[in-house]
XYZ file of C-alpha atoms in Angstrom:
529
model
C -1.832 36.206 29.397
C 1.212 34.236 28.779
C 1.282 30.842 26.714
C 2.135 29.142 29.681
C -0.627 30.579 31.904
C -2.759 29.560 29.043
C -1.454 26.036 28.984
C -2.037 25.484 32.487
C -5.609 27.177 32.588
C -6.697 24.607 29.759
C -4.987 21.550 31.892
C -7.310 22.789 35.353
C -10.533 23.274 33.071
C -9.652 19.775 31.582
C -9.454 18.178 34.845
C -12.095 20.251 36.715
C -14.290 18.507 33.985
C -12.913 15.235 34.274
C -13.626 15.524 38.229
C -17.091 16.757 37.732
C -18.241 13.718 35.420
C -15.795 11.343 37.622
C -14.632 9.843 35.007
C -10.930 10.625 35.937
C -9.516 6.936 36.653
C -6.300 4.861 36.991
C -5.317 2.587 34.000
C -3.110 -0.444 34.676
C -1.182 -1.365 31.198
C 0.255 -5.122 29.985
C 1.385 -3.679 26.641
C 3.699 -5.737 23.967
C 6.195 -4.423 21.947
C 6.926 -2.865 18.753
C 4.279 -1.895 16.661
C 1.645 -2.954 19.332
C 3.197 -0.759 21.599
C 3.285 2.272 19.146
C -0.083 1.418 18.490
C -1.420 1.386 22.633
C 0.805 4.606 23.137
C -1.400 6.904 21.170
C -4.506 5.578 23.246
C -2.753 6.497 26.566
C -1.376 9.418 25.870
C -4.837 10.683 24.706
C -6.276 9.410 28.254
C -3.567 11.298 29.842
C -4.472 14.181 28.318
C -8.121 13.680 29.625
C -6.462 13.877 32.741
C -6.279 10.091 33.925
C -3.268 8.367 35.707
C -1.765 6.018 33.223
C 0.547 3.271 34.567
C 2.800 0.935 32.366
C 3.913 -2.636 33.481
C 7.608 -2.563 31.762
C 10.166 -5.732 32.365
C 13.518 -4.111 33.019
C 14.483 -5.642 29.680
C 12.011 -3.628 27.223
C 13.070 -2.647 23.914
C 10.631 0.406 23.018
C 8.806 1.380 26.647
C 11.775 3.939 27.901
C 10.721 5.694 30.568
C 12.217 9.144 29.758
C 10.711 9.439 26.131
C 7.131 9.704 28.158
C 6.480 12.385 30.430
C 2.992 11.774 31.030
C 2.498 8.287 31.442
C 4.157 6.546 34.669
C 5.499 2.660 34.540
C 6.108 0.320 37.478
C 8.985 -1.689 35.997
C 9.720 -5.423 37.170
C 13.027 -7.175 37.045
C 13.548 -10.341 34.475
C 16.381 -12.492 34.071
C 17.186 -11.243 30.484
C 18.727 -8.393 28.936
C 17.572 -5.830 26.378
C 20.064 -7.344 24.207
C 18.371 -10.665 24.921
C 14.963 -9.403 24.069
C 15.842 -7.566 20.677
C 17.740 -11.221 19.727
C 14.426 -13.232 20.360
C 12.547 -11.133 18.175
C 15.097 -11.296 16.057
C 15.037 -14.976 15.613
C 11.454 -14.588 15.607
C 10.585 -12.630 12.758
C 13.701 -14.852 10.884
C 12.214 -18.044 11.922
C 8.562 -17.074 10.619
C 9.702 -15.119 7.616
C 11.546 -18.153 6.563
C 9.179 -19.893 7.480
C 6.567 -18.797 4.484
C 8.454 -19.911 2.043
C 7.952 -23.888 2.786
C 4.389 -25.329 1.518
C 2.153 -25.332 3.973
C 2.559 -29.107 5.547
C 6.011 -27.186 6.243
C 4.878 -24.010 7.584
C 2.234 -25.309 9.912
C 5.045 -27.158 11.873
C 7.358 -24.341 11.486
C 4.446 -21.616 13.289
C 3.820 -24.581 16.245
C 7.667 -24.208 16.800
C 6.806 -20.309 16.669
C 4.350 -19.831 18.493
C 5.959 -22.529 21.046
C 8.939 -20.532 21.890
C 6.520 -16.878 21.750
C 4.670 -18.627 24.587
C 7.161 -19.335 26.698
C 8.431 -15.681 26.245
C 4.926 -14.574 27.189
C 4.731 -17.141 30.401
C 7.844 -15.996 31.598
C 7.165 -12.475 31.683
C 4.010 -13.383 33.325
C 5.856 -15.407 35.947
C 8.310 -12.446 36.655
C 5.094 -10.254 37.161
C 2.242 -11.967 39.357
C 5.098 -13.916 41.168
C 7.033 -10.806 42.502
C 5.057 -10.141 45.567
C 5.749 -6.447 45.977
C 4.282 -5.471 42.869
C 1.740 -6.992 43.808
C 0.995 -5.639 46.638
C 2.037 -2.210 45.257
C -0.816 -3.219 42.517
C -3.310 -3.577 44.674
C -2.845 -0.849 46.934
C -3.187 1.167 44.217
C -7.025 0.493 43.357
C -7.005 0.680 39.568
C -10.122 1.449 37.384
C -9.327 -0.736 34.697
C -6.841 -2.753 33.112
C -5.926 -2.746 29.205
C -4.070 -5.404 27.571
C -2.637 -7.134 24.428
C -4.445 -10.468 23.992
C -1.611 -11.856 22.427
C 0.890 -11.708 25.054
C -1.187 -13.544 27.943
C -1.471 -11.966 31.159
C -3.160 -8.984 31.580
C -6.664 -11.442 32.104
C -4.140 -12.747 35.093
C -3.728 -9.528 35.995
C -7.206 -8.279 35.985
C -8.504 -10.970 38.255
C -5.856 -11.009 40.644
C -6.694 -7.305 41.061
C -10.490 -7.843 40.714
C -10.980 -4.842 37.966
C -12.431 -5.063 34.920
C -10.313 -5.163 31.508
C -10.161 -4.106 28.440
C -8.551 -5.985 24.653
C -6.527 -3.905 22.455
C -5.565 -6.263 20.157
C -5.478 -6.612 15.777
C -5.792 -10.613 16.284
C -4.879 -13.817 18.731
C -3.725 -16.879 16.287
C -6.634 -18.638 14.322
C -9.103 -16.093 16.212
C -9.069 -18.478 18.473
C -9.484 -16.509 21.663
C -12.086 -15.107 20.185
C -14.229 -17.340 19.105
C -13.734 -19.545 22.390
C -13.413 -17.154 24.755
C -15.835 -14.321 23.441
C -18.455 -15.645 22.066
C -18.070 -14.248 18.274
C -19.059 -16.659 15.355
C -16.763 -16.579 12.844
C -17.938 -18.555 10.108
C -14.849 -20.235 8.256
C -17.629 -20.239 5.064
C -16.093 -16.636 4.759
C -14.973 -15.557 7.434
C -10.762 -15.513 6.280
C -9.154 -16.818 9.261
C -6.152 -14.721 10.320
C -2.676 -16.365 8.742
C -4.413 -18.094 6.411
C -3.312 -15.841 3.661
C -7.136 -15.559 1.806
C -9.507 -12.991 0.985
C -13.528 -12.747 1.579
C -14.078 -14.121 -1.500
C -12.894 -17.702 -1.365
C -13.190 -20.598 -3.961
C -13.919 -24.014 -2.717
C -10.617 -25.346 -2.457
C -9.892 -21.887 -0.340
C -12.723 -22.886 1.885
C -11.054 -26.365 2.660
C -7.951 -24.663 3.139
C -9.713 -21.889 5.985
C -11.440 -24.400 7.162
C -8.386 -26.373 8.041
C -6.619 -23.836 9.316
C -9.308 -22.807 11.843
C -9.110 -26.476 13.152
C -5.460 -26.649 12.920
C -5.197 -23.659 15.441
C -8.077 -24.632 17.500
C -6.545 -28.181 18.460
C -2.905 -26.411 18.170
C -4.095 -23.743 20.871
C -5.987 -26.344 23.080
C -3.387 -29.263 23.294
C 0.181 -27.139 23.564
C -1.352 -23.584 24.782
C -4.621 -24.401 26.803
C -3.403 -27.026 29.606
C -0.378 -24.747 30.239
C -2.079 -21.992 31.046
C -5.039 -23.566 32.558
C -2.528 -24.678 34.957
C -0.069 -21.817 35.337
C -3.680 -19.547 35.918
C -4.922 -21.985 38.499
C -1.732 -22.149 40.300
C -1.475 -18.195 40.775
C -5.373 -18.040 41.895
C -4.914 -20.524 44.206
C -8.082 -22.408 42.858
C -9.130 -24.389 39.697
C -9.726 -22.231 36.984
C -9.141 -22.117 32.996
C -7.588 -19.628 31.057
C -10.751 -19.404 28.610
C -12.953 -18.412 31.822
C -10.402 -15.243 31.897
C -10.287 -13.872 28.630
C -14.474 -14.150 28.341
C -14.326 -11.883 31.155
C -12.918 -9.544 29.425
C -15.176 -6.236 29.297
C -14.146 -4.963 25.881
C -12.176 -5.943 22.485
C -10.797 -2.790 20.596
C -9.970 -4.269 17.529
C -7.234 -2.666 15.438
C -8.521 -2.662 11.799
C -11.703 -1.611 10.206
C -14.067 -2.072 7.361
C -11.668 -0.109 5.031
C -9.215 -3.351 5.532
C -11.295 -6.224 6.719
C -13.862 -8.068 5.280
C -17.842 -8.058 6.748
C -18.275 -10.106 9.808
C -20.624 -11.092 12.546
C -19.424 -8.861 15.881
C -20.755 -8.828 19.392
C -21.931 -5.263 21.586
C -18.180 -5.523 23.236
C -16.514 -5.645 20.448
C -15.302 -2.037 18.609
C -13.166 -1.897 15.394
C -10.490 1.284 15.808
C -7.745 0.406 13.670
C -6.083 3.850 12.135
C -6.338 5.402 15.669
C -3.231 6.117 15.587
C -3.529 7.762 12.159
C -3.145 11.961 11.615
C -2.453 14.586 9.162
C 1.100 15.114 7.683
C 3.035 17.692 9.057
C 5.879 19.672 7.665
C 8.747 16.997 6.299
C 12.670 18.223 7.512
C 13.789 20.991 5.619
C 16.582 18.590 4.303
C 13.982 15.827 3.198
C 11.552 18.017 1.987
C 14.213 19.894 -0.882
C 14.689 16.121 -2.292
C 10.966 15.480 -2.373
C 10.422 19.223 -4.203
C 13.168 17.988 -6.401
C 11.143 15.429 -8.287
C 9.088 17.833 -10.350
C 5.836 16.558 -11.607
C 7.142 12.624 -11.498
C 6.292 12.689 -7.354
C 8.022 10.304 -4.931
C 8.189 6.416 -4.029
C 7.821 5.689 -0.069
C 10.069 2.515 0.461
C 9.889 1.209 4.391
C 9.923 -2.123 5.621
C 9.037 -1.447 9.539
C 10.716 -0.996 12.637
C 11.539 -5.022 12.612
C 13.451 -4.843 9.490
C 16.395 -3.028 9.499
C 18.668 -4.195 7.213
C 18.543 -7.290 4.747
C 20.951 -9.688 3.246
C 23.233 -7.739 0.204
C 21.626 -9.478 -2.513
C 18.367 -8.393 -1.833
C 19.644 -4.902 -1.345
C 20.962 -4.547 -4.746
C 18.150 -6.214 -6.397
C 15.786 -3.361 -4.466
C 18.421 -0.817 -5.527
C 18.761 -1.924 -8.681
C 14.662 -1.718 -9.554
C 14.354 2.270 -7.893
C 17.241 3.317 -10.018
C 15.210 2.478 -13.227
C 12.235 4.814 -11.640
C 11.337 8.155 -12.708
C 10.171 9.189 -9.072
C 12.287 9.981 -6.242
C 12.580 7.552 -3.531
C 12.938 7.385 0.322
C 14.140 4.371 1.460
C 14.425 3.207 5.050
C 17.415 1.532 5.519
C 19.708 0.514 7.819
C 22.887 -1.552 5.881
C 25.752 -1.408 3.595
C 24.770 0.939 0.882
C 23.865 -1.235 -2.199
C 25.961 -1.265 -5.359
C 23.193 -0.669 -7.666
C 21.923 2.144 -5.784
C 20.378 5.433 -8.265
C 21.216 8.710 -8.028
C 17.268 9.240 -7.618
C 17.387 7.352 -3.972
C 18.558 8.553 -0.870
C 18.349 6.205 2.527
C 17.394 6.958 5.775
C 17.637 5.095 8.702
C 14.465 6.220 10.140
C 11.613 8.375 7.764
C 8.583 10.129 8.993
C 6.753 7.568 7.165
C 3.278 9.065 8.028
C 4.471 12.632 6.752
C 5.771 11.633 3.554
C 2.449 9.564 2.773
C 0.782 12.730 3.206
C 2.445 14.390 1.074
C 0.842 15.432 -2.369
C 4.302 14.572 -4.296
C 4.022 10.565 -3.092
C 2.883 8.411 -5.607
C 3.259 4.886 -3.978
C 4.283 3.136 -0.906
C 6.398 -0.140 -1.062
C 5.652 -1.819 2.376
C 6.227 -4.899 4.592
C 2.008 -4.443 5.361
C 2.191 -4.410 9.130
C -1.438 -3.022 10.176
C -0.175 0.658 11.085
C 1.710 1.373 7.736
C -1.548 0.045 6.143
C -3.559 2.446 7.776
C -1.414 5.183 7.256
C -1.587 4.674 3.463
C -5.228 4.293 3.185
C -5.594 7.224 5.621
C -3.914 9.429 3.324
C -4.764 7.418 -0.158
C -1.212 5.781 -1.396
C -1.369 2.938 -3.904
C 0.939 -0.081 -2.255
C 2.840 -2.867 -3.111
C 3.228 -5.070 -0.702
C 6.579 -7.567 0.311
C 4.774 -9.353 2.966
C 7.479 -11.082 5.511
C 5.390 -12.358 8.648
C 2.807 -12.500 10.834
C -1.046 -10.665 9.485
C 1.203 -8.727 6.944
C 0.295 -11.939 4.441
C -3.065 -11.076 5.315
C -2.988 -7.418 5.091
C -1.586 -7.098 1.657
C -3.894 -10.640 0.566
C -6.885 -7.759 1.453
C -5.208 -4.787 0.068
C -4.839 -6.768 -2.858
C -8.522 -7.920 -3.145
C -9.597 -4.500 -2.818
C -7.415 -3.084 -5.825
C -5.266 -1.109 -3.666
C -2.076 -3.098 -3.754
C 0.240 -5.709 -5.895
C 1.939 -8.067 -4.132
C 5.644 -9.584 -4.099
C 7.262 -12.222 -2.813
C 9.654 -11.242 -0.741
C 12.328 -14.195 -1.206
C 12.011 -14.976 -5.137
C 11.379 -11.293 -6.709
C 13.264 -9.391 -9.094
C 14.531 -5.699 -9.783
C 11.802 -6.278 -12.904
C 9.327 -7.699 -10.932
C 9.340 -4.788 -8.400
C 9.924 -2.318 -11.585
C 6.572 -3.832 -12.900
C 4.736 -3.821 -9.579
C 5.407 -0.218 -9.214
C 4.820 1.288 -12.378
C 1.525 -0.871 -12.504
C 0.707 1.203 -9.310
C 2.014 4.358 -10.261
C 0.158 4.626 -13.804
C -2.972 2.251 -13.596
C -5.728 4.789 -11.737
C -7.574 1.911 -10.838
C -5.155 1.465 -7.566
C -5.481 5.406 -6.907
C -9.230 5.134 -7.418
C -9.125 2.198 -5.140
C -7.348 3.220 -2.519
C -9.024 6.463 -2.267
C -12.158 4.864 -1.871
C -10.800 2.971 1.021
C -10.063 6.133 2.495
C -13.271 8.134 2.018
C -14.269 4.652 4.238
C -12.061 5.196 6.701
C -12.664 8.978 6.954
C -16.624 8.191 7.306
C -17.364 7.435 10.800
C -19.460 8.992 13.554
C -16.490 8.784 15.863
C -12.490 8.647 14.706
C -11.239 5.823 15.749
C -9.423 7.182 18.694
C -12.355 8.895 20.332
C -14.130 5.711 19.741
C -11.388 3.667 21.618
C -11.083 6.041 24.482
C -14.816 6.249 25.042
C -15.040 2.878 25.361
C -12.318 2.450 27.510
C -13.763 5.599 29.796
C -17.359 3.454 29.298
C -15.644 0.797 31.249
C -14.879 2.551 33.988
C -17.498 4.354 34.146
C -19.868 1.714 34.944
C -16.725 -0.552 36.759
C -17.057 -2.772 33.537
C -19.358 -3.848 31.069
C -21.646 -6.788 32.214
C -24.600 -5.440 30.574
C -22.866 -5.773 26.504
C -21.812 -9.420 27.765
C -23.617 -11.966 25.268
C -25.080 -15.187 27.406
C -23.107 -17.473 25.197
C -20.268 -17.098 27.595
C -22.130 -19.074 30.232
C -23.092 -21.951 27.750
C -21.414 -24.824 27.055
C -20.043 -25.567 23.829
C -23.317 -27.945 22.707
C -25.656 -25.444 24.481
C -24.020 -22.894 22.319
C -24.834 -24.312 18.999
C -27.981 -25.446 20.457
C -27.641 -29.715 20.119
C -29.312 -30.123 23.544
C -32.158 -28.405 22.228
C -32.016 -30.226 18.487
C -31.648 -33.596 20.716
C -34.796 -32.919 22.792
C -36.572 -32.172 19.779
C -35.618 -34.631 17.928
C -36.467 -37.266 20.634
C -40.011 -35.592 21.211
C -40.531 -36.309 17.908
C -39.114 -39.578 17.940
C -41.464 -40.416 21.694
C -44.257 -39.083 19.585
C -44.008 -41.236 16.332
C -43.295 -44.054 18.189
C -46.696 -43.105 20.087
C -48.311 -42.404 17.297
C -47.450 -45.470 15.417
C -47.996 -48.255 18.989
C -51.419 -46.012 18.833
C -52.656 -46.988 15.361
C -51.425 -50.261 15.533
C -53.138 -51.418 18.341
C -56.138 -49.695 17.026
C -55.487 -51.683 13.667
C -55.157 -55.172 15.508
C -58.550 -54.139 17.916
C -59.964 -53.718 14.320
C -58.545 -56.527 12.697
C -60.273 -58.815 15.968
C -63.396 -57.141 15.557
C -64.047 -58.084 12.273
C -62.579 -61.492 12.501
C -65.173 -62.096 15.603
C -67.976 -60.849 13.131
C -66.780 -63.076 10.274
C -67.049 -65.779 13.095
């Protein structure tokens, strides 16, 4: 029998099965871009290798969903009044604007991410607009009787989506600002006592002044979130439906929340039945490194290699910065791979070459690499605890703060600044983690961590998502707290009535014994008498 006979006896088997347990389904898609979409692209291509239909809502201006790099899943894609060009430019500006903004103190910064996060939503309303507004998708949409929708919580729309089409929807997601979605919209206590909240740059373990600051930061993005955010989509979402409705009443509908991180990185909090922490699914062993790449790496002896990537947002930096990089590798024993995409720096060694793309989860693998040097978005994170590389972190926007603030807390990481370090300072950082086992012993505790689980973290995503359609959603993991209201939820109608039965009852109590007190009081003055 032939390979390809073989290949397409496995595919019938696989979909004879999926038929059998009906779990074979359509998925609807909202997906965002970049790393979120790398991240939602390993989840359906595994469900399209169970043998579901996978289709992707793409804007005809999308930067990383191309069509003819994915042969299995489909996408619908709707026109916007923007170029590709456009988009790349406004995430552009957007990782400038917020990497700038990190440098100001923090009565600075706060401004700076309303201005952010200002401008992101009116990217994310837009789209939306261009999507439930354009009546033949629509109607293509719902002639198409989907099992389930999945979405990125933080690019609004998908809970639009969902409802419009009456399914049930799942979160993929690694956090909405503050948690604030979350916590108002699912139900899940996060206590700011030490529970970090997301962009506030802290650990689990917080002093007291670092609980004032998470604690003003959770209140900061609350009130941000409900005065700028809230109204405007309370009203864009009750517009569309055609009856009053608020955007909060959406997202608690949701069925699930696949989280995108994991013990390993986060700290211990309180989570709800819905709620499923997968982050690394997209993680796998290292395979053979180009034949090219893999002579330089063999070439370092017994010293190993450096990993040096910033992300797929970061491809090239100002000259100065280059050369004070370049400047610190050159000094290093080690090899190094560096992605980038610029003018080659002045000060660049003999011992670095530059790519402008590396198989960054192959060369972590690899039993030559000594350290990473990373920007700490969640998936390069994963990828070196997955395969147990020491990191130092240069932290530039969004969670990466975060990431590396956790990394750092756990003893797998030093971190940079970004804007103010030198060639020394990196020199230090990675000799520190290069030499000091504690960061190797670290790390590779992380990883035993994340290699411990009943499920990987991709079988445990997919399941889910199969769980939900399955049973058309998943009412029965749905916590009551979603149909309280906010003083039912923390119980002050309850504390109130209690408190005033005990208040009825003293008062009772006390109008009791003093009449019985002035009865006595008459008796004895009538015997006295």
């Amino acid at each position: 029998m032939s390979l390809k006979q073989v290949s397409v006896l496995l595919l019938l088997l696989q979909l004879s099965c999926c038929f059998r347990s009906g779990s074979c389904g359509k998925v609807l898609v909202w997906p965002m871009e970049y790393s979120h979409w790398m991240n939602l692209n390993v989840i359906l291509d595994e469900l399209v290798r169970r043998g579901h239909e996978v289709i992707v809502l793409r804007n005809s201006a999308s930067i990383f969903l191309d069509p003819s790099k994915h042969t299995g899943i489909k996408f619908e894609t709707f026109p916007i009044d923007a170029t590709k060009e456009d988009m790349e430019m406004f995430y552009m500006q957007f990782v400038n604007m917020w990497t700038n903004a990190l440098q100001d103190s923090y009565w600075e910064y706060l401004p700076a991410l309303q201005k952010i996060f200002s401008e992101y939503s009116d990217s994310c309303e837009g789209l939306c607009k261009a999507a439930v507004l354009n009546k033949k998708l629509m109607e293509k949409l719902q002639e198409s009787k989907f099992d389930v929708l999945i979405s990125d919580a933080v690019g609004p729309c998908g809970e639009l989506l969902a409802e419009l089409l009456k399914i049930p929807f799942v979160y993929s997601l690694r956090f909405t600002h503050g948690y604030t979605m979350e916590k108002y919209s699912g139900g899940l206590s996060l206590p700011p006592s030490y529970v970090p909240i997301i962009l506030s740059d802290l650990s689990g373990q917080m002093t007291f002044m670092e609980r004032v600051k998470n604690m003003l930061f959770m209140l900061y993005f609350d009130l941000w979130f409900q005065i700028f955010n809230e109204k405007r989509w309370d009203q864009f979402c009750s517009e569309v439906l055609g009856r009053p409705v608020t955007f909060y009443e959406l997202v608690a509908k949701a069925d699930m929340w696949l989280i995108r991180s994991y013990w390993d990185l986060e700290f211990p909090r309180p989570t709800l039945p819905n709620v499923h922490f997968v982050g690394g699914l997209h993680c796998k062993p290292a395979k053979p490194l180009p034949k090219d790449m893999e002579d330089f790496v063999q070439s370092s002896g017994e010293e190993g290699v450096v990993v040096f990537s910033l992300g797929s947002m970061v491809s090239n930096m100002t000259e100065e910065r280059a050369n004070v990089i370049a400047s610190a590798l050159a000094q290093l024993p080690q090899k190094v791979l560096w992605r980038f995409d610029g003018k080659k720096p002045e000060t660049l060694g003999p011992n670095t070459q530059v790519y402008k793309w590396i198989p960054q989860n192959d060369l972590l693998g690899h039993p030559k690499t000594r350290a990473f040097v990373t920007h700490g978005g969640t998936n390069g994170i994963y990828e070196a605890i997955h395969h147990g590389v020491p990191m130092v972190g240069l932290p530039l926007f969004a969670e990466q703060h975060d990431n590396i603030a956790h990394m750092t807390a756990k003893g797998a990481a030093v971190r940079l600044n970004w804007k103010t370090m030198s060639s020394a300072d990196l020199l230090n950082a990675l000799r520190a983690v290069i030499h000091d086992p504690s960061y190797k012993e670290n790390v590779l505790t992380l990883s035993r961590i994340h290699h411990d689980q009943p499920l990987k973290p991709l079988d445990r995503a997919v399941f889910w998502i199969e769980h939900v359609m399955r049973h058309k959603g998943a009412k029965h993991l749905r916590v009551a707290a979603h149909d309280l209201t906010w003083y039912q939820y923390h119980s002050l109608d309850v504390i109130g009535f209690l408190l005033a039965c005990v208040a009825i009852t003293t008062y009772l109590v006390i109008k009791i014994c003093l009449s019985v007190y002035q009865k006595l009081v008459k008796t004895e003055k009538k015997k006295s008498d």
